[in-house]
Amino acid sequence: MLEKVSSAVSTPAYVFNSDEFAARCRAVRDGLDRRMGLCFSIKANPFLLHILPDAVDHVEVCSPGELHICKAVLNAADAGRIIYSGVNKGMSDVTEALEYGVGIITAESPSQAALINDCAAKLGIRPRVILRLTSGNQFGMDAGSVRTTLLNSDSYPCVDFVGLHYYSGTQKKSAGVIKKDAASFFDLAASLESETGWSPELMEYGPGAAVDYFGENSDEVDADLLEKVCNELNVYADRYSVNVEMGRFLAAPCGTYFTRVADIKNNDGSNFIICDGGINHLNYYGQTMAMKVPHITALNSSETAVEYTLCGSLCTTADLLVRKVALPELKVGDVLAFARCGAYSVTEGIALFLSRELPAVYLYSDEKGLHPIRDVRQISDLNI
């Protein structure tokens, strides 16, 4: 597939494989108890809304911009699948979300709960609201505030508090850590039920399961962690209606970043490759790119191995994709394919630095082949 696609794309480019995305979603679904739901957090990759599989029940959006993407891409009938989250929701944001018909909206503070209530009163509707629990950071509210909000539910007569939301971070490599994290969340629900008489209809939980980006057997490592995490979460299916929220874990394996060799040089005995992309496009979690070697395929036929330092096109010494990697001997025009970049690379890169263009974006499936959804885009106007 890589050879076929590389000859058809303009570089730099992202290609997102809908077959792989759907397979990953099915793997998670198959591991979870059949009564549990699955939610895709689109901040990991909003372009995947174009190929959202049936295995996903909900999508989480965390900003007005992401809501606008949903309105542009999804069918109006899908609005009810949206969980609208985010710490900074203004009155116009909440009003737009409620008018659009989002299925659930989160309250990240008592004042947000009051704001949602006020907007609902003006619109004459009664939205479903979940209260977000903090893990000790700026997101959500502490257990005491959640408890007080529920005890004072009469102060919010125009909303239904239907559940709790909890997500404490990403790249958790230990199922034991996730087990402990989940237990604290579900134990709080039981405590609240006992103290207030309120019973949650939905428990929205993000386990933050890690993706293995740099190992030789990444798929096996991911599969092993998924099995353990599902076993830990499935024990709660008898007690609650649980929605498992994932972004990175669902999206990462489906993406490939293609960049072309623009120049080759030897400086003081070191071989440098200048690519037409760089760290403004390619970003692996918490990673200074040069410090690890991701999965790279050189799309040429050379059998001679050469050690290279791979650099991007930015005018900064920080633009190192890989400091040392042995690849088939490269020539100008050869294409390098970086795997497992379906999550965040497309949105987290320092896109505006030096006013370099945004990469093209393509979707691919075995049935439909390659389909462009965004051309290479010039962004210099944004910096004028």
XYZ file of C-alpha atoms in Angstrom:
384
model
C 0.000 0.000 0.000
C 2.790 2.444 0.886
C 4.458 2.219 -2.533
C 1.153 2.712 -4.314
C 0.098 5.660 -2.168
C 3.475 7.407 -2.119
C 3.488 7.752 -5.890
C 0.079 9.414 -5.833
C 0.372 11.929 -2.989
C 1.917 15.375 -2.967
C 4.291 15.691 -0.039
C 4.329 16.486 2.768
C 1.099 14.604 3.400
C -0.917 12.644 5.910
C -2.762 9.515 4.840
C -5.355 8.115 7.230
C -6.407 4.533 6.615
C -10.106 4.043 7.334
C -9.761 0.248 7.372
C -7.150 0.416 10.126
C -9.154 2.965 12.106
C -12.274 0.803 11.928
C -10.285 -2.303 12.881
C -8.870 -0.564 15.941
C -12.321 0.577 17.024
C -13.675 -2.960 16.571
C -10.801 -4.392 18.611
C -11.675 -2.097 21.510
C -15.373 -2.829 21.145
C -14.764 -6.570 21.040
C -12.714 -6.378 24.234
C -15.297 -4.383 26.156
C -18.470 -5.796 27.650
C -21.188 -5.534 24.996
C -23.218 -3.250 27.275
C -20.508 -0.601 27.264
C -20.326 2.282 24.803
C -17.322 3.661 22.939
C -16.585 7.366 22.454
C -13.987 8.853 20.089
C -12.387 12.110 21.241
C -11.895 14.025 17.994
C -9.100 16.218 19.338
C -6.861 13.257 18.474
C -7.711 13.696 14.786
C -10.760 15.631 13.543
C -10.277 14.369 9.967
C -11.363 10.909 11.106
C -14.908 12.224 11.424
C -15.115 11.606 7.664
C -14.690 7.870 8.243
C -16.288 7.404 11.651
C -17.093 3.680 11.989
C -20.302 2.201 13.363
C -18.290 0.818 16.289
C -18.224 4.312 17.823
C -21.310 5.421 19.752
C -20.285 8.971 20.614
C -17.781 11.643 19.689
C -16.337 14.070 22.208
C -15.634 17.650 21.159
C -13.731 20.075 23.373
C -14.029 23.466 21.678
C -16.370 25.614 19.573
C -14.081 24.967 16.599
C -14.442 21.210 16.947
C -18.197 21.643 17.146
C -18.085 23.609 13.882
C -16.162 20.718 12.294
C -18.886 18.314 13.425
C -21.565 20.558 11.950
C -19.701 20.621 8.643
C -18.886 16.913 8.443
C -21.532 14.935 10.294
C -25.151 14.514 9.360
C -27.561 16.568 11.456
C -28.985 13.311 12.789
C -25.603 12.577 14.375
C -25.724 15.620 16.667
C -27.143 13.458 19.422
C -23.936 11.410 19.409
C -21.865 14.422 20.472
C -20.564 14.916 24.000
C -19.599 18.577 24.234
C -16.769 19.038 26.729
C -14.125 21.701 27.418
C -13.157 24.007 30.253
C -14.033 27.317 28.595
C -17.616 27.402 27.399
C -19.167 30.816 26.917
C -22.875 31.554 26.644
C -22.738 31.684 22.836
C -20.839 28.374 22.742
C -23.342 26.596 24.960
C -26.275 28.115 23.124
C -24.908 26.981 19.753
C -24.292 23.463 21.062
C -27.774 23.168 22.542
C -29.439 24.583 19.434
C -27.493 22.101 17.321
C -28.821 19.299 19.495
C -25.729 17.807 21.119
C -26.685 14.747 23.093
C -24.705 15.508 26.235
C -22.851 18.535 27.547
C -20.328 18.509 30.388
C -20.244 20.899 33.315
C -16.657 21.509 34.409
C -17.578 23.738 37.348
C -20.643 24.849 39.318
C -20.647 28.103 37.339
C -20.687 26.139 34.072
C -23.631 24.140 35.358
C -25.425 27.427 36.074
C -24.537 28.763 32.615
C -25.907 25.652 30.906
C -29.050 25.923 33.010
C -29.530 29.583 32.017
C -29.042 28.842 28.315
C -31.447 25.914 28.504
C -34.063 28.100 30.188
C -33.860 30.677 27.393
C -34.154 27.980 24.722
C -36.947 26.117 26.489
C -35.129 22.785 26.414
C -33.801 20.366 29.010
C -30.303 19.129 28.118
C -28.536 16.088 29.509
C -25.509 17.184 31.561
C -22.637 15.175 33.012
C -20.476 16.570 35.812
C -16.747 16.300 35.225
C -14.572 15.130 38.083
C -11.066 16.560 38.343
C -7.919 14.472 38.746
C -6.237 17.345 40.580
C -5.656 19.669 37.635
C -7.618 22.522 36.039
C -10.176 20.212 34.445
C -13.472 19.411 36.114
C -14.321 19.914 39.778
C -13.413 18.111 42.950
C -15.605 15.522 44.605
C -16.924 18.012 47.134
C -18.103 20.379 44.401
C -19.738 17.534 42.503
C -21.529 16.440 45.665
C -22.698 19.986 46.449
C -23.951 20.492 42.898
C -26.029 17.320 43.097
C -27.389 18.186 46.536
C -28.401 21.602 45.155
C -29.877 20.243 41.927
C -33.020 22.320 42.549
C -30.870 25.352 41.677
C -30.540 23.957 38.140
C -34.184 23.254 37.241
C -33.675 23.275 33.459
C -31.060 20.520 33.169
C -30.842 16.833 33.933
C -27.662 15.709 35.652
C -27.353 12.281 34.089
C -23.825 11.203 34.882
C -20.172 11.759 35.645
C -17.129 12.306 33.433
C -13.547 11.457 34.360
C -10.293 11.500 32.428
C -6.988 11.808 34.234
C -4.380 11.717 31.478
C -2.900 9.813 28.577
C -0.131 7.302 27.809
C -0.751 5.088 30.834
C 1.325 1.987 30.167
C 0.169 0.019 33.205
C -3.223 -1.642 33.441
C -2.726 -1.542 37.214
C -2.611 2.261 37.152
C -5.806 2.351 35.097
C -7.446 -0.142 37.475
C -6.697 2.090 40.457
C -7.806 5.198 38.556
C -11.095 3.648 37.486
C -11.810 2.289 40.957
C -11.607 5.757 42.480
C -14.051 7.067 39.874
C -16.631 4.320 40.217
C -16.313 4.249 44.002
C -17.136 7.959 44.041
C -20.298 7.259 42.040
C -21.353 4.694 44.615
C -20.615 7.139 47.423
C -22.628 9.900 45.771
C -25.528 7.547 45.220
C -25.506 6.623 48.901
C -25.204 10.212 50.139
C -27.525 12.030 47.724
C -29.870 9.388 46.361
C -28.791 10.367 42.849
C -27.960 7.502 40.504
C -25.901 8.135 37.346
C -27.326 7.040 34.012
C -23.912 7.319 32.350
C -20.313 7.024 33.503
C -18.031 8.599 30.885
C -14.519 7.317 31.536
C -11.286 7.841 29.614
C -8.674 5.247 30.597
C -5.815 6.977 28.758
C -4.325 3.702 27.517
C -0.857 4.136 26.053
C 0.128 3.680 22.430
C 3.483 2.055 21.759
C 5.139 4.302 19.164
C 8.721 3.111 19.021
C 8.882 -0.610 19.876
C 9.510 -3.377 17.374
C 6.226 -5.124 18.239
C 3.950 -2.132 18.749
C 0.748 -3.868 17.661
C 1.324 -6.732 20.093
C 2.156 -4.342 22.948
C -1.012 -2.339 22.292
C -3.150 -5.488 22.061
C -1.810 -6.843 25.340
C -2.526 -3.577 27.177
C -6.002 -3.357 25.627
C -6.915 -6.842 26.832
C -5.833 -6.032 30.369
C -7.616 -2.657 30.409
C -10.865 -4.136 29.093
C -10.749 -6.842 31.756
C -10.395 -4.166 34.430
C -13.246 -2.035 33.095
C -15.696 -4.809 32.299
C -16.254 -5.505 36.000
C -18.277 -2.278 36.181
C -20.743 -3.197 33.436
C -23.130 -4.800 35.926
C -23.231 -1.664 38.073
C -23.326 1.219 35.600
C -23.883 2.246 32.010
C -20.288 2.968 31.021
C -19.010 4.894 28.018
C -15.283 4.369 27.372
C -13.663 7.442 25.856
C -10.537 7.131 23.726
C -8.708 9.326 21.247
C -5.037 8.503 20.805
C -5.489 4.754 21.248
C -8.090 4.579 18.496
C -6.433 6.934 16.026
C -2.672 6.467 16.259
C -2.193 3.286 14.171
C -4.202 4.497 11.167
C -1.958 7.403 10.129
C 1.101 7.606 7.890
C 3.084 10.777 7.284
C 4.831 11.031 3.926
C 7.744 13.400 3.378
C 10.156 13.656 0.472
C 13.951 13.969 0.494
C 14.706 17.536 -0.641
C 18.475 17.614 -0.108
C 21.342 15.381 1.020
C 24.637 16.581 2.454
C 27.608 15.370 4.477
C 28.761 17.773 7.181
C 31.899 16.837 9.077
C 31.377 13.148 8.411
C 27.643 13.055 9.222
C 24.986 12.409 6.584
C 22.107 14.870 6.751
C 18.771 14.520 4.969
C 16.616 17.631 4.511
C 12.965 16.641 4.160
C 10.135 18.757 2.797
C 8.328 18.239 6.118
C 9.545 18.489 9.689
C 8.624 18.818 13.344
C 5.967 21.330 12.333
C 4.039 18.332 10.947
C 5.212 15.257 12.812
C 4.758 14.893 16.550
C 4.739 11.784 18.710
C 3.483 12.035 22.272
C 5.776 13.843 24.692
C 8.634 13.299 22.337
C 11.546 15.388 21.185
C 11.615 13.772 17.791
C 15.353 13.204 17.566
C 15.529 11.116 20.739
C 13.649 8.071 19.433
C 13.406 6.164 16.152
C 9.794 5.699 15.035
C 8.613 3.204 12.445
C 10.028 4.531 9.145
C 9.868 3.037 5.659
C 12.140 4.342 2.903
C 10.261 3.884 -0.355
C 13.136 3.038 -2.655
C 14.875 -0.099 -3.857
C 18.388 0.445 -2.532
C 19.973 -2.454 -0.659
C 22.824 -0.380 0.794
C 22.290 0.823 4.362
C 23.492 4.289 5.349
C 23.246 6.104 8.699
C 21.404 9.418 8.430
C 20.243 12.323 10.527
C 16.765 13.261 9.304
C 15.944 16.972 9.422
C 12.996 19.059 8.362
C 12.738 22.340 6.461
C 12.519 24.698 9.417
C 15.237 27.226 10.128
C 16.028 25.896 13.597
C 18.460 23.304 14.901
C 15.531 21.776 16.783
C 14.032 20.478 13.532
C 15.409 16.962 13.909
C 13.080 14.100 13.062
C 15.605 11.374 13.899
C 19.191 11.927 15.014
C 20.613 8.593 13.881
C 18.865 5.940 11.807
C 20.094 3.353 9.311
C 18.047 3.434 6.100
C 18.486 2.227 2.532
C 20.730 4.711 0.712
C 18.582 7.709 -0.164
C 18.539 10.077 -3.113
C 16.746 13.372 -3.644
C 13.097 12.708 -4.412
C 12.804 9.506 -2.359
C 9.845 9.321 -0.008
C 9.959 8.448 3.698
C 6.818 7.093 5.366
C 6.449 7.547 9.131
C 3.907 5.172 10.665
C 1.545 5.395 13.659
C 0.943 9.142 13.402
C -2.852 9.059 13.151
C -3.247 10.885 16.463
C -2.327 14.508 17.137
C 0.457 14.992 14.559
C -1.997 16.604 12.173
C -3.062 19.169 14.791
C -0.241 19.486 17.353
C 2.641 20.493 15.099
C 3.954 24.089 15.293
C 2.141 24.806 12.063
C 2.603 28.578 11.861
C 6.351 28.630 12.526
C 8.209 30.082 9.494
C 4.942 30.171 7.539
C 5.550 26.783 5.924
C 2.565 25.219 4.183
C 0.177 22.774 5.812
C 0.431 19.218 4.450
C -2.138 17.621 2.226
C -4.543 15.149 3.887
C -5.828 11.977 2.268
C -8.103 9.133 3.288
C -7.452 5.589 2.118
C -9.325 2.295 2.143
C -8.821 -0.931 0.240
C -12.277 -0.581 -1.286
C -12.232 3.100 -2.272
C -8.507 3.711 -2.666
C -6.957 7.128 -2.086
C -9.176 10.167 -1.597
C -7.842 13.733 -1.021
C -9.725 15.835 1.516
C -7.284 18.753 1.912
C -4.692 20.062 -0.530
C -1.345 21.457 0.547
C -2.374 24.787 2.042
C -0.374 28.006 2.198
C -0.644 29.773 5.554
C 1.592 32.815 5.125
C -1.484 35.088 5.108
C -2.166 34.070 8.686
C 1.141 35.606 9.762
C 0.759 38.952 7.996
